[in-house]
PDB file of C-alpha atoms in Angstrom:
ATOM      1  CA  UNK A 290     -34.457  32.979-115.431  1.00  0.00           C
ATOM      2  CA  UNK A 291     -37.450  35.282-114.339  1.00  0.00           C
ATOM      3  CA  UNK A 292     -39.685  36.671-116.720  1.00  0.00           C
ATOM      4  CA  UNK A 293     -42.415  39.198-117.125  1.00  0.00           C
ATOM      5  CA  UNK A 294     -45.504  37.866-119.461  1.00  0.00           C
ATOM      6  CA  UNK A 295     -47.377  40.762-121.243  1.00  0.00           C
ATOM      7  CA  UNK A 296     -49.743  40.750-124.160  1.00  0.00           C
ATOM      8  CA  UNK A 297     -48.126  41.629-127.559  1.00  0.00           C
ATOM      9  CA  UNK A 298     -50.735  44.085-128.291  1.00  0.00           C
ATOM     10  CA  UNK A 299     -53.919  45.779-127.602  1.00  0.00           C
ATOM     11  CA  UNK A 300     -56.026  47.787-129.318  1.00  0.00           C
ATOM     12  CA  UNK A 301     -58.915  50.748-128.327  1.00  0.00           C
ATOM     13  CA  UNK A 302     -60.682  53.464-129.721  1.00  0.00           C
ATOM     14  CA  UNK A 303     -60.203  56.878-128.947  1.00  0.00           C
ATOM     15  CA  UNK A 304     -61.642  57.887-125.010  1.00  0.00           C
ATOM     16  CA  UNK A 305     -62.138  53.739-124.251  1.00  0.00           C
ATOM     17  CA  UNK A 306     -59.774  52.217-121.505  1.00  0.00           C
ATOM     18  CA  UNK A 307     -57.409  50.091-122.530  1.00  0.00           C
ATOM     19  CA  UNK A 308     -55.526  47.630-119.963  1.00  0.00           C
ATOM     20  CA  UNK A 309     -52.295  46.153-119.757  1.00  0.00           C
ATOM     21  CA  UNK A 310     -51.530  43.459-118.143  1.00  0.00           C
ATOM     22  CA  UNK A 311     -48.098  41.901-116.532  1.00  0.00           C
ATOM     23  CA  UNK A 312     -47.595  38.712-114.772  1.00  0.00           C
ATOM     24  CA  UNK A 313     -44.559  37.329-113.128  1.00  0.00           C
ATOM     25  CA  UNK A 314     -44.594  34.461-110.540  1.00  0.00           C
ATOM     26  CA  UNK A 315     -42.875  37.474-108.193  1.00  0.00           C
ATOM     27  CA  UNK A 316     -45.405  40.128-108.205  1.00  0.00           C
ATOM     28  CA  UNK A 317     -46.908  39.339-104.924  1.00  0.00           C
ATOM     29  CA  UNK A 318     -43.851  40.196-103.317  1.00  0.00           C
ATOM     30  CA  UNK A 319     -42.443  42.914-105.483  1.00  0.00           C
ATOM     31  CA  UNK A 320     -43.341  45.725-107.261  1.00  0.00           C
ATOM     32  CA  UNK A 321     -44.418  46.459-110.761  1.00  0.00           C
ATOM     33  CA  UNK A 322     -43.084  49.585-112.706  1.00  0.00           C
ATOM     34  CA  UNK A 323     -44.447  50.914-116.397  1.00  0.00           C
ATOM     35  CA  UNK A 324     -42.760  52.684-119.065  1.00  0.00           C
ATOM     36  CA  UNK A 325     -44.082  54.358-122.002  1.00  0.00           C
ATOM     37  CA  UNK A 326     -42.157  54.156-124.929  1.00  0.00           C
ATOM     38  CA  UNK A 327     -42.914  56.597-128.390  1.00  0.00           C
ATOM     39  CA  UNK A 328     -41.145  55.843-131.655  1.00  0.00           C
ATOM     40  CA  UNK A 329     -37.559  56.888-131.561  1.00  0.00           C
ATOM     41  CA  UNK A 330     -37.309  58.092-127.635  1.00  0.00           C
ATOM     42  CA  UNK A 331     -36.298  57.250-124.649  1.00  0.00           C
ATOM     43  CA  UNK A 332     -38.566  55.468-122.218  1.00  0.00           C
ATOM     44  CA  UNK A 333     -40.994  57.928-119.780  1.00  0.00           C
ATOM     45  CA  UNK A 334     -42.222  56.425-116.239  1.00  0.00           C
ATOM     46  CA  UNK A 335     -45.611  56.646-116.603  1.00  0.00           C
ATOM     47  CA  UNK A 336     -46.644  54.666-112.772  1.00  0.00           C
ATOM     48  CA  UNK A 337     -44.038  52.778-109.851  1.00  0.00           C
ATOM     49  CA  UNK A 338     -44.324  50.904-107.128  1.00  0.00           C
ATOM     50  CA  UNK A 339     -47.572  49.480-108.773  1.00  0.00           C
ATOM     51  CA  UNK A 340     -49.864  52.738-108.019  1.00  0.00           C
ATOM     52  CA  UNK A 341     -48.035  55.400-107.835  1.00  0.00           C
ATOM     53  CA  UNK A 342     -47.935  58.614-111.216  1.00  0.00           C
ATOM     54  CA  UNK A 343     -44.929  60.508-110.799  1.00  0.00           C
ATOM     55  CA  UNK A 344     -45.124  64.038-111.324  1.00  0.00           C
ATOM     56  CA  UNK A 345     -46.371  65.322-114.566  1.00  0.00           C
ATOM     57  CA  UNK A 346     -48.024  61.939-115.766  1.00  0.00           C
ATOM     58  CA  UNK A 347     -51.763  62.273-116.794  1.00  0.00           C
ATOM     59  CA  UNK A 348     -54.351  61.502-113.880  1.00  0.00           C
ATOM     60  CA  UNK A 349     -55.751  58.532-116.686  1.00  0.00           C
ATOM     61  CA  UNK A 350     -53.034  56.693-116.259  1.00  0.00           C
ATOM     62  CA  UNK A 351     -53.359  54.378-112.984  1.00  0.00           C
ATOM     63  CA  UNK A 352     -51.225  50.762-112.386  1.00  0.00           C
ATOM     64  CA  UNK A 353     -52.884  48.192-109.713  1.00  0.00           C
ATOM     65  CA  UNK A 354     -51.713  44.573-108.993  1.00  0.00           C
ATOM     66  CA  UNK A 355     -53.215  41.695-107.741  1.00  0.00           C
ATOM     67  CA  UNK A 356     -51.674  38.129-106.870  1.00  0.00           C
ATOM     68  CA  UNK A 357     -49.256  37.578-109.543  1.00  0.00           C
ATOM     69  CA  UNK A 358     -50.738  40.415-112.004  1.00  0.00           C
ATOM     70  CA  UNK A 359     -50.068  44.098-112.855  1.00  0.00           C
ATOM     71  CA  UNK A 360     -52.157  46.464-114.938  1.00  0.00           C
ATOM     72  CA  UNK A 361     -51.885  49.625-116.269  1.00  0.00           C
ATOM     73  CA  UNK A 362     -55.010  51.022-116.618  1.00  0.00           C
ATOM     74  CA  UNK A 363     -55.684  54.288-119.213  1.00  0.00           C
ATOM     75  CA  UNK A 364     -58.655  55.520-118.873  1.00  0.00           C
ATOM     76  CA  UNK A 365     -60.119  57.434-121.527  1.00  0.00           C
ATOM     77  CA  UNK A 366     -57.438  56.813-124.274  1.00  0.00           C
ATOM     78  CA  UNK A 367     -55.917  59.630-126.381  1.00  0.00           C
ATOM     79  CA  UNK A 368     -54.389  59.475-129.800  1.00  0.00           C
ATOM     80  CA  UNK A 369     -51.234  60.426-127.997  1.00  0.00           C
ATOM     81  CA  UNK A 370     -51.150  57.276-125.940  1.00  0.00           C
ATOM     82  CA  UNK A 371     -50.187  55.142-128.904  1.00  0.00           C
ATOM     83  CA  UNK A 372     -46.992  53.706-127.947  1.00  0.00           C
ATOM     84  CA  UNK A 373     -45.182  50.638-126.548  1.00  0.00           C
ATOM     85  CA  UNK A 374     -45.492  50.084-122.932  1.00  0.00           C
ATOM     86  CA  UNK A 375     -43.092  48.029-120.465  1.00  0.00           C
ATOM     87  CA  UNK A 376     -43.675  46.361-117.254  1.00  0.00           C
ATOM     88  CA  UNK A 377     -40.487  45.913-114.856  1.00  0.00           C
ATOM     89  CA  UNK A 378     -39.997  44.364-111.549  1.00  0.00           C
ATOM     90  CA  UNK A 379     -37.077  42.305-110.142  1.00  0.00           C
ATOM     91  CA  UNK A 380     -37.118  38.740-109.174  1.00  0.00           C
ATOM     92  CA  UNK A 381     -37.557  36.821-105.893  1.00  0.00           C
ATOM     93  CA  UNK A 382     -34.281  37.743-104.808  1.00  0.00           C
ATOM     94  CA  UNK A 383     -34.041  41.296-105.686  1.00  0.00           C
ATOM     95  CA  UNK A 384     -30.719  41.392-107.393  1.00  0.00           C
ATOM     96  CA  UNK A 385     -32.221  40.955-110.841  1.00  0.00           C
ATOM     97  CA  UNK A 386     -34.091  43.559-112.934  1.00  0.00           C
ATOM     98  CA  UNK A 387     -36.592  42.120-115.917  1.00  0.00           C
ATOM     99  CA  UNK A 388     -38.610  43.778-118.118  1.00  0.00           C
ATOM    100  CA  UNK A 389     -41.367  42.329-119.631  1.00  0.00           C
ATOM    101  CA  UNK A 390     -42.153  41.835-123.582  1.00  0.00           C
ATOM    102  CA  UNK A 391     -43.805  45.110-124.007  1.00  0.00           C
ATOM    103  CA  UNK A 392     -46.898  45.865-125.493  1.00  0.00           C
ATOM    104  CA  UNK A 393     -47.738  47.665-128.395  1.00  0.00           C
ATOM    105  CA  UNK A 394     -50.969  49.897-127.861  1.00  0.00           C
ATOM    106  CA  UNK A 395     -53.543  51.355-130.708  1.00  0.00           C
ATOM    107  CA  UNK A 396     -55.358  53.856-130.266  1.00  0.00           C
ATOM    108  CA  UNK A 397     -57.660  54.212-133.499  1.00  0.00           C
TER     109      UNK A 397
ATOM    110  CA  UNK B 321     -31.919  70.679-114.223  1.00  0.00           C
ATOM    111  CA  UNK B 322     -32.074  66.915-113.436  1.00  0.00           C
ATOM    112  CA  UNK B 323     -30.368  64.907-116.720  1.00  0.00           C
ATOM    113  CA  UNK B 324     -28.159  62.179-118.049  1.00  0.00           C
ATOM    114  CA  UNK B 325     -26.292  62.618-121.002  1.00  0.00           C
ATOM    115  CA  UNK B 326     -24.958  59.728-123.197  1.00  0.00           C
ATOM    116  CA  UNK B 327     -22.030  59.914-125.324  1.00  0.00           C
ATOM    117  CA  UNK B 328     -22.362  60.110-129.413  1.00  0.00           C
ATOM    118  CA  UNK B 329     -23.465  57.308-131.602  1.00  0.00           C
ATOM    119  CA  UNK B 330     -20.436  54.852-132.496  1.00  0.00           C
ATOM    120  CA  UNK B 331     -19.731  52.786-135.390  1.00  0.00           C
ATOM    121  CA  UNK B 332     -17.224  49.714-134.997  1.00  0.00           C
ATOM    122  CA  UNK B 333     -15.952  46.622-136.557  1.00  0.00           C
ATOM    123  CA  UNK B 334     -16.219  43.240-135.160  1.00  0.00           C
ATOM    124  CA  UNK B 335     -13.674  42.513-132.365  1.00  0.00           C
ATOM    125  CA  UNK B 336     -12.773  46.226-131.332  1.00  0.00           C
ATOM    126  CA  UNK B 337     -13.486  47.923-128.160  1.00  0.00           C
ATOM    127  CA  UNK B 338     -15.695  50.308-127.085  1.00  0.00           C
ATOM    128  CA  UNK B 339     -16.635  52.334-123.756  1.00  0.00           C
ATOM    129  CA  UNK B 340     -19.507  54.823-123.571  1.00  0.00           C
ATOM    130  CA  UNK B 341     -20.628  56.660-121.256  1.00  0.00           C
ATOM    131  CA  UNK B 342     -23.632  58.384-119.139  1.00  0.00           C
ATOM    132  CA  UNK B 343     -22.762  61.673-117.213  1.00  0.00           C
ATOM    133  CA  UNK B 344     -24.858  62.754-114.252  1.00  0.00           C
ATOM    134  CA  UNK B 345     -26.118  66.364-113.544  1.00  0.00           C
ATOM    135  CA  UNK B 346     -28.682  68.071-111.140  1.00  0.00           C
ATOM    136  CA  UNK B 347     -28.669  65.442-108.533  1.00  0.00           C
ATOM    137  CA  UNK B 348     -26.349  63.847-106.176  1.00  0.00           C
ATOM    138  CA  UNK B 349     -25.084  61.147-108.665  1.00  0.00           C
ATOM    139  CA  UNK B 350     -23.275  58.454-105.828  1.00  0.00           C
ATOM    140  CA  UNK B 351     -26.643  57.994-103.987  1.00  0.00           C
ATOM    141  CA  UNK B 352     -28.811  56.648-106.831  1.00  0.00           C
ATOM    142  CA  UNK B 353     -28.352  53.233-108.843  1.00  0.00           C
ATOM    143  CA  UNK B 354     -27.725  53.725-112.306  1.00  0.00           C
ATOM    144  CA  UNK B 355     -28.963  51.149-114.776  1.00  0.00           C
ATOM    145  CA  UNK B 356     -27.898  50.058-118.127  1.00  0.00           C
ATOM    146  CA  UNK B 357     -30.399  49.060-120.839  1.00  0.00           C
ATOM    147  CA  UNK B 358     -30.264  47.661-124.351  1.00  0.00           C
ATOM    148  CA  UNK B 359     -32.578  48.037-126.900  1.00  0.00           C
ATOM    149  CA  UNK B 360     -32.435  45.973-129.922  1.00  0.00           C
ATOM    150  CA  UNK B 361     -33.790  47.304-133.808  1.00  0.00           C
ATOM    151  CA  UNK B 362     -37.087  46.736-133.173  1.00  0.00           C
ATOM    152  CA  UNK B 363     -36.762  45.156-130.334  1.00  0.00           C
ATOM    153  CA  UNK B 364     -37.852  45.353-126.325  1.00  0.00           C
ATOM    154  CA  UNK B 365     -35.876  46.834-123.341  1.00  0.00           C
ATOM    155  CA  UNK B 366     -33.385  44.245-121.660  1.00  0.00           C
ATOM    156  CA  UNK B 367     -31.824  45.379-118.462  1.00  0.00           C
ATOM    157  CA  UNK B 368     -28.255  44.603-118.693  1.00  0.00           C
ATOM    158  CA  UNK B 369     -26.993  45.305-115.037  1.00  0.00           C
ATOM    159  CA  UNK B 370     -26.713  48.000-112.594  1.00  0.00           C
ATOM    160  CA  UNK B 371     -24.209  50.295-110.548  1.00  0.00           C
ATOM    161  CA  UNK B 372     -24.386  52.016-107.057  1.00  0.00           C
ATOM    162  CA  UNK B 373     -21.844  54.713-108.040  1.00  0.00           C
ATOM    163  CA  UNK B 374     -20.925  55.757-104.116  1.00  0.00           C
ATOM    164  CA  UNK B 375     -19.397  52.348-103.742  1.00  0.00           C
ATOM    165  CA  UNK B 376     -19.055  51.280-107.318  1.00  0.00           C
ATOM    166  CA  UNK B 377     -21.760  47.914-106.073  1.00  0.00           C
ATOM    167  CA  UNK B 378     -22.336  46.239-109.681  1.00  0.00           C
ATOM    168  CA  UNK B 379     -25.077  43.982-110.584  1.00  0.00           C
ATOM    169  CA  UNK B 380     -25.110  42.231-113.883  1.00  0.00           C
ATOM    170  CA  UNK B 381     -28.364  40.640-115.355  1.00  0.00           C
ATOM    171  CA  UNK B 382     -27.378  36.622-116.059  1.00  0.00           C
ATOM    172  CA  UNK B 383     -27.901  37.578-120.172  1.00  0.00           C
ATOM    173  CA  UNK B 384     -24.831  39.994-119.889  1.00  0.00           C
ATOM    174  CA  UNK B 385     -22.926  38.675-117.089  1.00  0.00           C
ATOM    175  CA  UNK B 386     -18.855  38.595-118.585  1.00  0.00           C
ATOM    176  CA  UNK B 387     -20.221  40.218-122.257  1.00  0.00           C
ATOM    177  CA  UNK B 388     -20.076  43.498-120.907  1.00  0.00           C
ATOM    178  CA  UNK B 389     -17.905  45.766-117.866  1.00  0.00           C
ATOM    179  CA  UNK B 390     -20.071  48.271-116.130  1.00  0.00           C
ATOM    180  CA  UNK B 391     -18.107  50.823-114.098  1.00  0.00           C
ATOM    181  CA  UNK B 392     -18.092  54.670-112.721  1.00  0.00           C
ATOM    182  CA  UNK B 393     -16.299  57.458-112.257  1.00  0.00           C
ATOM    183  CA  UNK B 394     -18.132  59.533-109.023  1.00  0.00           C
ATOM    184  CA  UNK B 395     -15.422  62.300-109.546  1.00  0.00           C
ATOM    185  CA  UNK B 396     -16.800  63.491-112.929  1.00  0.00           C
ATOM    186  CA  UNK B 397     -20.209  61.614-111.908  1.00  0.00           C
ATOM    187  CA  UNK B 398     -19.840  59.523-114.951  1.00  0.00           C
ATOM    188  CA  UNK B 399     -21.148  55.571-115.439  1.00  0.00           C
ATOM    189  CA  UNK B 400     -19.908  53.782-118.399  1.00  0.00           C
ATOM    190  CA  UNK B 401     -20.268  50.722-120.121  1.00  0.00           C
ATOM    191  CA  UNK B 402     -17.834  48.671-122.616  1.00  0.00           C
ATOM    192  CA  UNK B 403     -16.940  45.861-124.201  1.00  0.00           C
ATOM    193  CA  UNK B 404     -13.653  44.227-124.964  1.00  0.00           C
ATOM    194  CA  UNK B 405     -14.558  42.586-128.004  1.00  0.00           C
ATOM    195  CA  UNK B 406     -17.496  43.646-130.237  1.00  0.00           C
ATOM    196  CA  UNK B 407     -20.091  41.772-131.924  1.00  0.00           C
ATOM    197  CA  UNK B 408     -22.257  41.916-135.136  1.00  0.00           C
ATOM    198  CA  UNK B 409     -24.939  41.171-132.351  1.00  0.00           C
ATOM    199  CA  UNK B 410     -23.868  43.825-129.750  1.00  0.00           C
ATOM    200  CA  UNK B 411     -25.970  46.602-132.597  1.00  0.00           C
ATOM    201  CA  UNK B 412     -28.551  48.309-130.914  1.00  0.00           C
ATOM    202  CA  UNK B 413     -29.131  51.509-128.434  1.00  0.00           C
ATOM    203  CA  UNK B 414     -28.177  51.541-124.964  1.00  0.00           C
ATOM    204  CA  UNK B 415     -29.865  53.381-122.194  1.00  0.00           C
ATOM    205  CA  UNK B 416     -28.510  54.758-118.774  1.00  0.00           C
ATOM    206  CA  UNK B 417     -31.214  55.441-116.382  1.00  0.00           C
ATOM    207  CA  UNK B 418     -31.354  56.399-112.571  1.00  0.00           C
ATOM    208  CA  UNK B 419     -33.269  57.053-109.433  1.00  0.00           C
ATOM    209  CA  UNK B 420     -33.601  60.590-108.090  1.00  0.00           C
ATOM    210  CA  UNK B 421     -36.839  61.451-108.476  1.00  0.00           C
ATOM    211  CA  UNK B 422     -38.925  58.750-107.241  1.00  0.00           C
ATOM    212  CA  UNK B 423     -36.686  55.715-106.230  1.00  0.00           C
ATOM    213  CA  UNK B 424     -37.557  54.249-109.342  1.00  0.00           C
ATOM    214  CA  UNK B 425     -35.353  54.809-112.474  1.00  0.00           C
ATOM    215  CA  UNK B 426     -37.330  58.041-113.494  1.00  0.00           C
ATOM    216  CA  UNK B 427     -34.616  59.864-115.488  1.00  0.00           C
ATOM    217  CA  UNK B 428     -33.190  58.487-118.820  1.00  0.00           C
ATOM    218  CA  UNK B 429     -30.037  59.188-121.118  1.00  0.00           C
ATOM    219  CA  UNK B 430     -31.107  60.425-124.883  1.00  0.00           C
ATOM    220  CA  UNK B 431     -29.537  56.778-125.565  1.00  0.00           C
ATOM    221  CA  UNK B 432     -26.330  55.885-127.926  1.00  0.00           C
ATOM    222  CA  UNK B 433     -26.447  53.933-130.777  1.00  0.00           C
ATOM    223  CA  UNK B 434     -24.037  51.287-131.313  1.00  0.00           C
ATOM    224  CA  UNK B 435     -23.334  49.627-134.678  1.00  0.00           C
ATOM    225  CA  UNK B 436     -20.962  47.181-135.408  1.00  0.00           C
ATOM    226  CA  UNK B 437     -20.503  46.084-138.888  1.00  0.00           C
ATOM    227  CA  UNK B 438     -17.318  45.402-140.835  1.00  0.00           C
TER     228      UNK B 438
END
């Protein structure tokens, strides 16, 4: 089955940029999408369709991709950032949604 | 006000059946996919299958494929999801999400807790 590879965890200090990375052997053909995930809540959209902040998200927050790589990019990291983020994307053939692993991000 | 609501937290014993469910408001509920989600204690966000309400289209993820029945209601723009036979392992929280604001499944249920324990 398909899978999404991300790091476990990454770790920056307050107004650094931290970047998380997804890879999938699909990504050059399909899109990437990132949640952000606090403690005890629902997962927020943060960027879709690899680029693209939907309304309301912080301007630091940018996604690119690249052959078979994502990233979500925060730049300038806040305290308020520390959560768990998710890649998704589907699979060669479109009928199957994956997330990946999800990483855990510090901000201290 | 664009929002999903999920049904109460439920506690089971192994072997019963459950159905909850994920009601639709603020949007035009049979033109967007609605995904299902599990989350695990402490675990990530597995995608368990999908459902194109206007024409009840159903997509299961390979991992849940004949564990679980997705299905919907467009009349009271409801999606639900159950299970015939419970399972120590079927604990966790379960998402609905859908589409409406970007394409992209932008809007998310509060989430309902299952827990099955005898």
């Amino acid at each position: 089955s398909y899978e999404l590879t991300q790091p476990p965890s990454v770790s920056v200090s307050p107004g650094q940029t931290a970047r998380i990375t997804c890879s999938g052997d699909a990504l050059p053909k399909k899109y990437a999408y990132w949640y952000q995930q606090k403690s005890g809540q629902a997962p927020v959209l943060v960027i879709y369709e690899d680029s693209k902040r939907p309304s309301g998200i912080p301007e630091r927050f940018s996604g690119s991709s690249s052959g078979t790589m994502a990233t979500l990019t925060i730049s300038g990291a806040q305290v308020e950032d520390e959560a768990d983020y998710y890649c998704y994307s589907t699979d060669s053939s479109g009928n199957h949604l994956v997330f990946g692993g999800g990483t855990k991000l510090t901000v201290l | 006000e664009v929002q999903l609501v999920q049904s109460g937290a439920e506690v089971k014993k192994p072997g019963e059946s459950l159905k909850i469910s994920c009601k639709g408001s603020g949007y035009s509920f049979t033109s967007y996919w609605i995904g299902w989600v599990r989350q695990m204690p402490g675990k990530g966000l597995e995608w368990m299958g999908i459902i194109y309400p206007g024409d009840s289209d159903t997509r299961y993820s390979p991992s849940f494929q004949g564990q679980v029945t997705i299905s919907a209601d467009k009349s009271i723009s409801t999606a639900y999801l159950q299970w015939s036979s419970l399972k120590a392992s079927d604990t966790a929280m379960y998402y609905c999400a859908s589409s409406p604001l970007t394409g992209a499944f932008d809007i998310w249920g509060q989430g309902t807790m299952v827990t099955v324990s005898s």
